[in-house]
Amino acid sequence: MADLDLDALRQQIKEAMVEELMLPQGADEIASDAAIFSPEGLGLDSVDALQLAVALEKRFGLKLADAAAAREVLRSVDTIAAAILAK
């Protein structure tokens, strides 16, 4: 997939996160490599993780098989984009 498409996918993921999780920051303020659950990153919690997993399945068809898979995929916008492209 071309870089432009990857950038567009990252933007769609960020917009989905802001919309679904009602984040205080805008999509443009989220770094693609920011840790989603780290206090230094977005600082999301387990409830957010569940909402995010549901949103990713609904919007992108990305199914997270189990908790271990979710931990790997939901590390950052970059890891989510990679999982969507790999499916």
Coordinates of N, CA and C in Angstrom, one line a residue:
M1 N 0.8 -1.2 0.0 CA 0.0 0.0 0.0 C 0.9 1.2 0.0
A2 N 0.5 2.2 -0.7 CA 1.3 3.5 -0.9 C 1.3 4.2 0.5
D3 N 2.4 5.0 0.6 CA 2.5 5.9 1.8 C 1.3 6.8 2.0
L4 N 0.8 7.3 1.0 CA -0.4 8.2 1.1 C -1.6 7.4 1.6
D5 N -1.7 6.2 1.2 CA -2.8 5.4 1.7 C -2.6 5.1 3.2
L6 N -1.4 4.8 3.6 CA -1.0 4.5 5.0 C -1.3 5.8 5.8
D7 N -0.9 6.9 5.3 CA -1.2 8.2 6.1 C -2.7 8.4 6.2
A8 N -3.5 8.1 5.1 CA -4.9 8.2 5.2 C -5.5 7.3 6.2
L9 N -5.0 6.0 6.2 CA -5.5 5.0 7.1 C -5.2 5.5 8.6
R10 N -4.0 5.9 8.8 CA -3.7 6.5 10.2 C -4.6 7.6 10.6
Q11 N -4.9 8.5 9.7 CA -5.8 9.6 10.0 C -7.2 9.0 10.3
Q12 N -7.7 8.1 9.5 CA -9.0 7.5 9.8 C -9.1 6.8 11.2
I13 N -8.0 6.1 11.5 CA -7.9 5.5 12.9 C -8.0 6.6 14.0
K14 N -7.2 7.6 13.8 CA -7.2 8.7 14.8 C -8.6 9.3 14.9
E15 N -9.2 9.6 13.8 CA -10.5 10.2 13.8 C -11.5 9.2 14.5
A16 N -11.4 7.9 14.2 CA -12.3 7.0 14.9 C -12.1 7.0 16.4
M17 N -10.8 7.1 16.8 CA -10.5 7.1 18.2 C -11.1 8.3 18.9
V18 N -10.9 9.5 18.3 CA -11.4 10.7 18.9 C -12.9 10.6 19.0
E19 N -13.6 10.1 17.9 CA -15.0 10.1 17.9 C -15.6 9.0 18.8
E20 N -15.1 7.8 18.8 CA -15.6 6.7 19.6 C -15.3 6.8 21.1
L21 N -14.1 7.4 21.4 CA -13.7 7.4 22.8 C -13.9 8.8 23.4
M22 N -14.4 9.7 22.6 CA -14.6 11.1 23.0 C -13.4 11.7 23.6
L23 N -12.3 11.6 22.9 CA -11.0 12.1 23.4 C -11.0 13.6 23.4
P24 N -10.3 14.3 24.3 CA -10.3 15.7 24.4 C -9.5 16.3 23.3
Q25 N -8.5 15.6 22.8 CA -7.6 16.1 21.7 C -8.2 15.8 20.3
G26 N -7.8 16.5 19.3 CA -8.2 16.3 18.0 C -7.3 15.2 17.4
A27 N -7.8 14.7 16.3 CA -7.0 13.6 15.6 C -5.6 14.1 15.2
D28 N -5.5 15.3 14.8 CA -4.2 15.8 14.4 C -3.2 16.0 15.5
E29 N -3.7 15.9 16.8 CA -2.8 16.0 17.9 C -2.3 14.7 18.4
I30 N -2.8 13.6 17.8 CA -2.4 12.2 18.2 C -1.2 11.8 17.3
A31 N -0.1 11.5 18.0 CA 1.1 11.0 17.2 C 0.8 9.5 16.9
S32 N 1.2 9.2 15.6 CA 1.0 7.8 15.2 C 1.7 6.8 16.0
D33 N 2.9 7.2 16.6 CA 3.6 6.2 17.4 C 3.4 6.4 18.9
A34 N 2.5 7.2 19.3 CA 2.2 7.4 20.7 C 1.6 6.1 21.3
A35 N 2.1 5.8 22.5 CA 1.6 4.6 23.2 C 0.1 4.9 23.7
I36 N -0.8 4.1 23.3 CA -2.2 4.3 23.5 C -2.5 4.2 25.0
F37 N -1.9 3.3 25.7 CA -2.3 3.0 27.1 C -1.3 3.6 28.1
S38 N -0.2 4.1 27.7 CA 0.8 4.7 28.6 C 0.4 6.1 29.0
P39 N 0.6 6.4 30.3 CA 0.4 7.8 30.7 C 1.1 8.8 29.9
E40 N 2.3 8.4 29.4 CA 3.1 9.4 28.5 C 2.4 9.5 27.1
G41 N 1.6 8.5 26.8 CA 0.9 8.6 25.5 C -0.5 9.2 25.7
L42 N -1.5 8.4 25.3 CA -2.9 8.8 25.4 C -3.5 8.5 26.8
G43 N -2.9 7.6 27.5 CA -3.4 7.2 28.8 C -4.8 6.6 28.9
L44 N -5.1 5.8 27.9 CA -6.4 5.2 27.9 C -6.5 4.0 28.8
D45 N -7.7 3.6 29.2 CA -7.8 2.5 30.1 C -8.5 1.3 29.5
S46 N -8.8 0.2 30.3 CA -9.3 -1.0 29.8 C -10.7 -0.8 29.2
V47 N -11.5 0.1 29.7 CA -12.8 0.3 29.1 C -12.7 0.9 27.7
D48 N -11.7 1.9 27.6 CA -11.4 2.5 26.3 C -10.9 1.4 25.3
A49 N -10.1 0.4 25.8 CA -9.6 -0.7 25.0 C -10.8 -1.5 24.4
L50 N -11.8 -1.8 25.2 CA -12.9 -2.5 24.7 C -13.7 -1.7 23.6
Q51 N -13.9 -0.4 23.9 CA -14.6 0.4 23.0 C -13.8 0.6 21.7
L52 N -12.5 0.7 21.8 CA -11.6 0.8 20.6 C -11.7 -0.5 19.8
A53 N -11.6 -1.6 20.4 CA -11.7 -2.9 19.7 C -13.0 -3.0 18.9
V54 N -14.1 -2.7 19.5 CA -15.4 -2.7 18.9 C -15.4 -1.8 17.7
A55 N -14.9 -0.6 17.9 CA -14.9 0.4 16.8 C -14.0 0.0 15.6
L56 N -12.9 -0.6 15.9 CA -12.0 -1.1 14.9 C -12.6 -2.2 14.1
E57 N -13.4 -3.1 14.8 CA -14.0 -4.2 14.1 C -15.2 -3.6 13.2
K58 N -15.9 -2.7 13.7 CA -17.0 -2.1 13.0 C -16.6 -1.3 11.8
R59 N -15.6 -0.5 12.0 CA -15.1 0.4 10.9 C -14.2 -0.2 9.9
F60 N -13.3 -1.1 10.4 CA -12.2 -1.6 9.5 C -12.3 -3.1 9.4
G61 N -13.2 -3.8 10.0 CA -13.3 -5.3 10.0 C -12.1 -6.0 10.7
L62 N -11.5 -5.3 11.6 CA -10.3 -5.8 12.3 C -10.8 -6.6 13.5
K63 N -10.7 -7.9 13.5 CA -11.1 -8.7 14.7 C -9.9 -9.1 15.5
L64 N -10.0 -8.8 16.8 CA -8.9 -9.1 17.7 C -9.3 -10.4 18.4
A65 N -8.5 -11.5 18.1 CA -8.9 -12.8 18.6 C -8.9 -13.0 20.1
D66 N -8.0 -12.4 20.8 CA -7.9 -12.6 22.2 C -7.1 -11.4 22.9
A67 N -7.0 -11.5 24.2 CA -6.3 -10.4 24.9 C -4.9 -10.2 24.5
A68 N -4.2 -11.3 24.2 CA -2.8 -11.2 23.8 C -2.7 -10.5 22.4
A69 N -3.6 -10.8 21.5 CA -3.6 -10.2 20.2 C -3.9 -8.7 20.4
A70 N -4.9 -8.4 21.2 CA -5.3 -7.0 21.4 C -4.1 -6.2 22.0
R71 N -3.4 -6.8 22.9 CA -2.2 -6.1 23.5 C -1.2 -5.7 22.4
E72 N -1.0 -6.6 21.5 CA 0.0 -6.4 20.4 C -0.5 -5.3 19.5
V73 N -1.7 -5.4 19.1 CA -2.3 -4.5 18.0 C -2.6 -3.1 18.6
L74 N -3.1 -3.0 19.8 CA -3.5 -1.7 20.3 C -2.4 -1.0 21.1
R75 N -1.2 -1.1 20.6 CA -0.1 -0.3 21.2 C 0.0 1.1 20.7
S76 N -0.3 1.3 19.4 CA -0.2 2.7 18.9 C -1.1 2.7 17.6
V77 N -1.3 3.9 17.1 CA -2.0 4.0 15.8 C -1.2 3.2 14.7
D78 N 0.1 3.3 14.7 CA 1.0 2.6 13.8 C 0.7 1.1 13.8
T79 N 0.6 0.5 15.0 CA 0.4 -1.0 15.1 C -1.0 -1.3 14.7
I80 N -2.0 -0.5 14.9 CA -3.3 -0.7 14.5 C -3.4 -0.7 13.0
A81 N -2.7 0.3 12.4 CA -2.7 0.4 10.9 C -2.0 -0.8 10.3
A82 N -0.9 -1.3 10.9 CA -0.2 -2.4 10.4 C -1.1 -3.7 10.4
A83 N -1.9 -3.8 11.5 CA -2.8 -5.0 11.6 C -3.9 -4.9 10.6
I84 N -4.4 -3.7 10.3 CA -5.5 -3.6 9.4 C -5.0 -3.9 8.0
L85 N -3.8 -3.5 7.7 CA -3.2 -3.7 6.3 C -2.9 -5.2 6.2
A86 N -2.5 -5.9 7.3 CA -2.1 -7.3 7.2 C -3.3 -8.2 7.1
K87 N -4.5 -7.8 7.4 CA -5.6 -8.7 7.4 C -6.1 -9.0 6.0

